[in-house]
Amino acid sequence: MDIENKTIWITGASSGIGMELCKQLAERGARIVLSARNQERLMEIAETLPGGRKQHWVVPLDLAEADKLITLVEAQLAEIGPVDILINNGGISQRSLFVDTDLAVYRKLMDVNYLGTVAMTKALLPAMIERQQGMVVSISSVAGKIGSKLRTGYSGSKYAVVGFMDCLRAETAHQGIQCLTVCPGSIKTNIAVNALNGSGQAQNKDDESIINGMPVEKCVQDIISAIIKGRDEIIVGKGISALAPTIKRFFPGLFNRISAGMEYR
Ligand SMILES: NC(=O)c1ccc[n+]([C@@H]2O[C@H](COP(=O)([O-])OP(=O)(O)OC[C@H]3O[C@@H](n4cnc5c(N)ncnc54)[C@H](OP(=O)(O)O)[C@@H]3O)[C@@H](O)[C@H]2O)c1
């Protein structure tokens, strides 16, 4: 799908991959709807985009409140008009062992990463189907393809996104809708700093793997290239974080032994 003159709704637009998507897509002539919880930050980012606040919209929302999202998003459509691409990017990660993790943390990860994605799609997909054109992009993770320590809740929510997108693609393939699942490996953003510990607080520190990860600019270039080419699914990253799904697919026993032996953060 072309980017120029398209209206693109991006969640998680206040930081990391979402913020860089706003920048690179606006530079290609898209109108952006920026969503996340931090309204002030979204306004600052919208101001810096080509065309500024006149060309783009800021819609603050909390992905954890799936029940409210559909009404909230639908109410904006009269002003914004048809949305061509939805990018379900907003999310949070986890760094805690299963035995140390409260049930509430699992609920939060599912609410934000999975149900938030489902609710945004529920709000925006019907109009795309009516127009027989549109694209849903969901940012899952390599953790949605393989399991590693400290991520039982995060991986569960990201596997759920992969399954959701596979089914949605099958259901909408003949209605002019494209569904792209993006599975990033380690990308240099605030994801680890914001990741939840076992009691649901941000861990407030970075991980080695993220510090040494792929620059966010390159990750977003790869995502935009996949949007333009109409791909179904991509893995984005460098080194072991990008190779892991292939190793697991062809050598599952070996992969499971490596994963159990690795102190990967
Ligand atoms: N970086 C990586 O290595 C990596 C790898 C695999 C997958 N991913 C996925 O990529 C996506 C973007 O993450 P990132 O790396 O850019 O991390 P980030 O810098 O921490 O950004 C996360 C974004 O999600 C938003 N968000 C978090 N909770 C939210 C909520 N309840 N409601 C609405 N928005 C919420 C945040 O905005 P507010 O705080 O303003 O709400 C922020 O804009 C996530 O889905 C993540 O799981 C990242």
GROMACS .gro file of C-alpha atoms and ligand atoms in nm:
model
  313
    1MET     CA    1   0.000   0.000   0.000
    2ASP     CA    2   0.122   0.354  -0.081
    3ILE     CA    3   0.181   0.589   0.210
    4GLU     CA    4   0.125   0.933   0.055
    5ASN     CA    5  -0.204   1.101   0.156
    6LYS     CA    6  -0.307   0.802   0.366
    7THR     CA    7  -0.457   0.846   0.713
    8ILE     CA    8  -0.268   0.622   0.955
    9TRP     CA    9  -0.376   0.564   1.318
   10ILE     CA   10  -0.078   0.469   1.537
   11THR     CA   11  -0.102   0.355   1.900
   12GLY     CA   12   0.203   0.384   2.124
   13ALA     CA   13   0.294   0.701   1.933
   14SER     CA   14   0.454   0.874   2.233
   15SER     CA   15   0.778   0.673   2.236
   16GLY     CA   16   1.011   0.430   2.058
   17ILE     CA   17   0.886   0.246   1.749
   18GLY     CA   18   0.552   0.432   1.743
   19MET     CA   19   0.714   0.776   1.760
   20GLU     CA   20   0.958   0.686   1.481
   21LEU     CA   21   0.671   0.545   1.271
   22CYS     CA   22   0.494   0.882   1.306
   23LYS     CA   23   0.806   1.064   1.187
   24GLN     CA   24   0.893   0.843   0.888
   25LEU     CA   25   0.532   0.800   0.770
   26ALA     CA   26   0.458   1.174   0.798
   27GLU     CA   27   0.777   1.245   0.599
   28ARG     CA   28   0.627   1.025   0.325
   29GLY     CA   29   0.311   1.239   0.318
   30ALA     CA   30   0.077   1.050   0.554
   31ARG     CA   31  -0.165   1.214   0.797
   32ILE     CA   32  -0.113   1.061   1.138
   33VAL     CA   33  -0.351   1.000   1.428
   34LEU     CA   34  -0.125   0.979   1.733
   35SER     CA   35  -0.251   0.775   2.031
   36ALA     CA   36  -0.105   0.677   2.370
   37ARG     CA   37  -0.175   0.784   2.730
   38ASN     CA   38   0.073   1.075   2.748
   39GLN     CA   39  -0.121   1.354   2.575
   40GLU     CA   40   0.143   1.622   2.635
   41ARG     CA   41   0.413   1.412   2.470
   42LEU     CA   42   0.183   1.330   2.176
   43MET     CA   43   0.118   1.703   2.119
   44GLU     CA   44   0.491   1.778   2.122
   45ILE     CA   45   0.557   1.499   1.870
   46ALA     CA   46   0.268   1.605   1.642
   47GLU     CA   47   0.411   1.958   1.640
   48THR     CA   48   0.745   1.832   1.503
   49LEU     CA   49   0.589   1.633   1.214
   50PRO     CA   50   0.574   1.782   0.862
   51GLY     CA   51   0.248   1.982   0.848
   52GLY     CA   52   0.239   2.012   1.229
   53ARG     CA   53  -0.082   1.997   1.433
   54LYS     CA   54  -0.292   2.112   1.134
   55GLN     CA   55  -0.224   1.793   0.938
   56HIS     CA   56  -0.227   1.540   1.223
   57TRP     CA   57  -0.454   1.448   1.515
   58VAL     CA   58  -0.383   1.361   1.877
   59VAL     CA   59  -0.623   1.114   2.042
   60PRO     CA   60  -0.511   1.016   2.393
   61LEU     CA   61  -0.631   0.674   2.505
   62ASP     CA   62  -0.551   0.389   2.742
   63LEU     CA   63  -0.527   0.051   2.568
   64ALA     CA   64  -0.600  -0.119   2.901
   65GLU     CA   65  -0.958   0.015   2.882
   66ALA     CA   66  -1.079  -0.196   2.590
   67ASP     CA   67  -1.447  -0.145   2.678
   68LYS     CA   68  -1.420   0.234   2.636
   69LEU     CA   69  -1.191   0.228   2.332
   70ILE     CA   70  -1.445   0.143   2.065
   71THR     CA   71  -1.681   0.432   2.152
   72LEU     CA   72  -1.388   0.671   2.200
   73VAL     CA   73  -1.231   0.587   1.863
   74GLU     CA   74  -1.562   0.585   1.670
   75ALA     CA   75  -1.645   0.930   1.810
   76GLN     CA   76  -1.329   1.072   1.646
   77LEU     CA   77  -1.403   0.938   1.298
   78ALA     CA   78  -1.646   1.216   1.198
   79GLU     CA   79  -1.361   1.466   1.230
   80ILE     CA   80  -1.077   1.247   1.105
   81GLY     CA   81  -1.254   1.073   0.816
   82PRO     CA   82  -1.167   0.728   0.677
   83VAL     CA   83  -0.862   0.560   0.828
   84ASP     CA   84  -0.652   0.369   0.571
   85ILE     CA   85  -0.404   0.197   0.803
   86LEU     CA   86  -0.427   0.104   1.170
   87ILE     CA   87  -0.095   0.031   1.342
   88ASN     CA   88  -0.150  -0.152   1.671
   89ASN     CA   89   0.187  -0.072   1.825
   90GLY     CA   90   0.130   0.039   2.186
   91GLY     CA   91   0.242  -0.218   2.439
   92ILE     CA   92   0.433  -0.308   2.753
   93SER     CA   93   0.680  -0.584   2.829
   94GLN     CA   94   0.768  -0.789   3.137
   95ARG     CA   95   1.083  -0.902   3.315
   96SER     CA   96   0.993  -1.144   3.594
   97LEU     CA   97   0.989  -1.518   3.661
   98PHE     CA   98   0.649  -1.689   3.661
   99VAL     CA   99   0.678  -1.785   4.030
  100ASP     CA  100   0.740  -1.421   4.126
  101THR     CA  101   0.463  -1.267   3.913
  102ASP     CA  102   0.121  -1.156   4.038
  103LEU     CA  103  -0.186  -1.262   3.842
  104ALA     CA  104  -0.270  -0.892   3.796
  105VAL     CA  105   0.044  -0.851   3.582
  106TYR     CA  106  -0.081  -1.121   3.341
  107ARG     CA  107  -0.417  -0.944   3.320
  108LYS     CA  108  -0.252  -0.608   3.250
  109LEU     CA  109  -0.029  -0.751   2.975
  110MET     CA  110  -0.326  -0.920   2.808
  111ASP     CA  111  -0.543  -0.608   2.843
  112VAL     CA  112  -0.289  -0.370   2.688
  113ASN     CA  113  -0.108  -0.590   2.434
  114TYR     CA  114  -0.393  -0.818   2.323
  115LEU     CA  115  -0.737  -0.675   2.407
  116GLY     CA  116  -0.620  -0.321   2.324
  117THR     CA  117  -0.526  -0.450   1.977
  118VAL     CA  118  -0.858  -0.630   1.938
  119ALA     CA  119  -1.061  -0.326   2.049
  120MET     CA  120  -0.877  -0.080   1.819
  121THR     CA  121  -0.930  -0.321   1.530
  122LYS     CA  122  -1.300  -0.360   1.619
  123ALA     CA  123  -1.338   0.018   1.609
  124LEU     CA  124  -1.162   0.077   1.275
  125LEU     CA  125  -1.193  -0.238   1.062
  126PRO     CA  126  -1.568  -0.226   0.979
  127ALA     CA  127  -1.531   0.102   0.784
  128MET     CA  128  -1.231  -0.043   0.598
  129ILE     CA  129  -1.437  -0.349   0.501
  130GLU     CA  130  -1.718  -0.122   0.385
  131ARG     CA  131  -1.471   0.062   0.161
  132GLN     CA  132  -1.313  -0.273   0.055
  133GLN     CA  133  -0.967  -0.136   0.134
  134GLY     CA  134  -0.741  -0.089   0.432
  135MET     CA  135  -0.461  -0.239   0.633
  136VAL     CA  136  -0.423  -0.359   0.990
  137VAL     CA  137  -0.064  -0.375   1.116
  138SER     CA  138   0.000  -0.525   1.459
  139ILE     CA  139   0.334  -0.514   1.635
  140SER     CA  140   0.372  -0.849   1.809
  141SER     CA  141   0.727  -0.960   1.892
  142VAL     CA  142   0.982  -1.236   1.843
  143ALA     CA  143   0.844  -1.323   2.188
  144GLY     CA  144   0.520  -1.399   2.003
  145LYS     CA  145   0.705  -1.674   1.815
  146ILE     CA  146   0.942  -1.821   2.074
  147GLY     CA  147   0.958  -1.846   2.453
  148SER     CA  148   1.241  -1.728   2.676
  149LYS     CA  149   1.281  -1.671   3.051
  150LEU     CA  150   1.120  -1.375   3.235
  151ARG     CA  151   0.845  -1.322   2.976
  152THR     CA  152   0.563  -1.573   3.045
  153GLY     CA  153   0.298  -1.298   3.047
  154TYR     CA  154   0.447  -1.088   2.770
  155SER     CA  155   0.502  -1.387   2.537
  156GLY     CA  156   0.149  -1.512   2.606
  157SER     CA  157   0.003  -1.176   2.504
  158LYS     CA  158   0.223  -1.151   2.194
  159TYR     CA  159   0.148  -1.511   2.081
  160ALA     CA  160  -0.216  -1.410   2.114
  161VAL     CA  161  -0.160  -1.116   1.878
  162VAL     CA  162   0.000  -1.347   1.618
  163GLY     CA  163  -0.296  -1.585   1.636
  164PHE     CA  164  -0.547  -1.300   1.620
  165MET     CA  165  -0.379  -1.157   1.310
  166ASP     CA  166  -0.352  -1.497   1.134
  167CYS     CA  167  -0.727  -1.552   1.178
  168LEU     CA  168  -0.818  -1.194   1.083
  169ARG     CA  169  -0.608  -1.222   0.765
  170ALA     CA  170  -0.795  -1.537   0.664
  171GLU     CA  171  -1.135  -1.377   0.733
  172THR     CA  172  -1.069  -1.049   0.550
  173ALA     CA  173  -0.845  -1.158   0.260
  174HIS     CA  174  -1.135  -1.135   0.015
  175GLN     CA  175  -1.259  -0.800   0.146
  176GLY     CA  176  -0.966  -0.587   0.028
  177ILE     CA  177  -0.800  -0.589   0.371
  178GLN     CA  178  -0.430  -0.654   0.430
  179CYS     CA  179  -0.305  -0.778   0.766
  180LEU     CA  180   0.062  -0.740   0.854
  181THR     CA  181   0.210  -0.891   1.170
  182VAL     CA  182   0.545  -0.744   1.276
  183CYS     CA  183   0.766  -0.946   1.511
  184PRO     CA  184   1.056  -0.729   1.626
  185GLY     CA  185   1.357  -0.875   1.807
  186SER     CA  186   1.554  -0.640   2.033
  187ILE     CA  187   1.509  -0.279   1.922
  188LYS     CA  188   1.669   0.019   2.102
  189THR     CA  189   1.371   0.185   2.274
  190ASN     CA  190   1.242   0.230   2.630
  191ILE     CA  191   1.068  -0.112   2.621
  192ALA     CA  192   1.292  -0.269   2.891
  193VAL     CA  193   1.287   0.040   3.115
  194ASN     CA  194   0.904   0.037   3.103
  195ALA     CA  195   0.878  -0.346   3.138
  196LEU     CA  196   0.678  -0.465   3.440
  197ASN     CA  197   0.831  -0.658   3.728
  198GLY     CA  198   0.646  -0.930   3.921
  199SER     CA  199   0.439  -0.681   4.118
  200GLY     CA  200   0.346  -0.473   3.814
  201GLN     CA  201   0.591  -0.183   3.857
  202ALA     CA  202   0.817  -0.061   3.576
  203GLN     CA  203   1.159  -0.220   3.621
  204ASN     CA  204   1.317   0.120   3.543
  205LYS     CA  205   1.638  -0.019   3.402
  206ASP     CA  206   1.762  -0.115   3.059
  207ASP     CA  207   1.861  -0.462   2.933
  208GLU     CA  208   2.187  -0.555   2.762
  209SER     CA  209   1.993  -0.702   2.467
  210ILE     CA  210   1.798  -0.378   2.411
  211ILE     CA  211   2.105  -0.154   2.450
  212ASN     CA  212   2.276  -0.363   2.181
  213GLY     CA  213   1.960  -0.397   1.971
  214MET     CA  214   1.869  -0.269   1.627
  215PRO     CA  215   1.837   0.110   1.594
  216VAL     CA  216   1.471   0.209   1.593
  217GLU     CA  217   1.514   0.403   1.266
  218LYS     CA  218   1.617   0.083   1.082
  219CYS     CA  219   1.335  -0.118   1.242
  220VAL     CA  220   1.080   0.136   1.122
  221GLN     CA  221   1.229   0.144   0.770
  222ASP     CA  222   1.176  -0.233   0.755
  223ILE     CA  223   0.816  -0.202   0.882
  224ILE     CA  224   0.732   0.065   0.623
  225SER     CA  225   0.887  -0.144   0.347
  226ALA     CA  226   0.664  -0.438   0.454
  227ILE     CA  227   0.355  -0.211   0.449
  228ILE     CA  228   0.436  -0.092   0.097
  229LYS     CA  229   0.500  -0.448  -0.025
  230GLY     CA  230   0.182  -0.579   0.139
  231ARG     CA  231   0.363  -0.851   0.338
  232ASP     CA  232   0.173  -1.080   0.579
  233GLU     CA  233   0.439  -1.114   0.849
  234ILE     CA  234   0.794  -0.998   0.911
  235ILE     CA  235   1.063  -1.057   1.171
  236VAL     CA  236   1.270  -0.740   1.231
  237GLY     CA  237   1.593  -0.737   1.426
  238LYS     CA  238   1.956  -0.838   1.427
  239GLY     CA  239   2.159  -1.134   1.553
  240ILE     CA  240   2.008  -1.409   1.764
  241SER     CA  241   1.689  -1.211   1.837
  242ALA     CA  242   1.596  -1.225   1.468
  243LEU     CA  243   1.723  -1.580   1.403
  244ALA     CA  244   1.550  -1.741   1.701
  245PRO     CA  245   1.211  -1.813   1.533
  246THR     CA  246   1.386  -1.990   1.243
  247ILE     CA  247   1.604  -2.196   1.479
  248LYS     CA  248   1.294  -2.294   1.680
  249ARG     CA  249   1.100  -2.388   1.367
  250PHE     CA  250   1.362  -2.622   1.224
  251PHE     CA  251   1.536  -2.743   1.545
  252PRO     CA  252   1.274  -2.716   1.823
  253GLY     CA  253   1.452  -2.949   2.069
  254LEU     CA  254   1.783  -2.766   2.028
  255PHE     CA  255   1.610  -2.431   2.062
  256ASN     CA  256   1.436  -2.533   2.385
  257ARG     CA  257   1.769  -2.647   2.538
  258ILE     CA  258   1.937  -2.319   2.439
  259SER     CA  259   1.645  -2.117   2.579
  260ALA     CA  260   1.654  -2.305   2.913
  261GLY     CA  261   2.030  -2.246   2.941
  262MET     CA  262   2.028  -1.877   2.856
  263GLU     CA  263   2.009  -1.596   3.109
  264TYR     CA  264   1.866  -1.366   2.842
  265ARG     CA  265   1.745  -1.020   2.940
  266LIG     N1  266   1.176  -0.255   2.155
  266LIG     C1  267   1.177  -0.386   2.139
  266LIG     O1  268   1.281  -0.452   2.153
  266LIG     C2  269   1.050  -0.458   2.102
  266LIG     C3  270   1.062  -0.592   2.064
  266LIG     C4  271   0.947  -0.661   2.030
  266LIG     C5  272   0.823  -0.599   2.030
  266LIG     N2  273   0.815  -0.467   2.067
  266LIG     C6  274   0.681  -0.407   2.068
  266LIG     O2  275   0.685  -0.283   2.002
  266LIG     C7  276   0.581  -0.200   2.053
  266LIG     C8  277   0.636  -0.062   2.082
  266LIG     O3  278   0.728  -0.071   2.190
  266LIG     P1  279   0.859   0.020   2.202
  266LIG     O4  280   0.975  -0.069   2.188
  266LIG     O5  281   0.849   0.138   2.116
  266LIG     O6  282   0.850   0.059   2.358
  266LIG     P2  283   0.829   0.197   2.434
  266LIG     O7  284   0.933   0.295   2.393
  266LIG     O8  285   0.819   0.162   2.578
  266LIG     O9  286   0.689   0.249   2.380
  266LIG     C9  287   0.568   0.188   2.420
  266LIG    C10  288   0.451   0.272   2.374
  266LIG    O10  289   0.329   0.206   2.413
  266LIG    C11  290   0.246   0.300   2.479
  266LIG     N3  291   0.164   0.236   2.581
  266LIG    C12  292   0.204   0.158   2.685
  266LIG     N4  293   0.100   0.124   2.762
  266LIG    C13  294  -0.010   0.184   2.706
  266LIG    C14  295  -0.147   0.188   2.741
  266LIG     N5  296  -0.197   0.126   2.850
  266LIG     N6  297  -0.231   0.258   2.661
  266LIG    C15  298  -0.185   0.324   2.552
  266LIG     N7  299  -0.056   0.322   2.514
  266LIG    C16  300   0.030   0.254   2.592
  266LIG    C17  301   0.341   0.401   2.543
  266LIG    O11  302   0.278   0.528   2.559
  266LIG     P3  303   0.222   0.592   2.696
  266LIG    O12  304   0.314   0.549   2.806
  266LIG    O13  305   0.222   0.739   2.668
  266LIG    O14  306   0.083   0.537   2.710
  266LIG    C18  307   0.448   0.411   2.435
  266LIG    O15  308   0.412   0.505   2.339
  266LIG    C19  309   0.525  -0.272   2.176
  266LIG    O16  310   0.406  -0.339   2.141
  266LIG    C20  311   0.632  -0.374   2.208
  266LIG    O17  312   0.582  -0.487   2.275
  266LIG    C21  313   0.926  -0.396   2.101
   0.00000   0.00000   0.00000
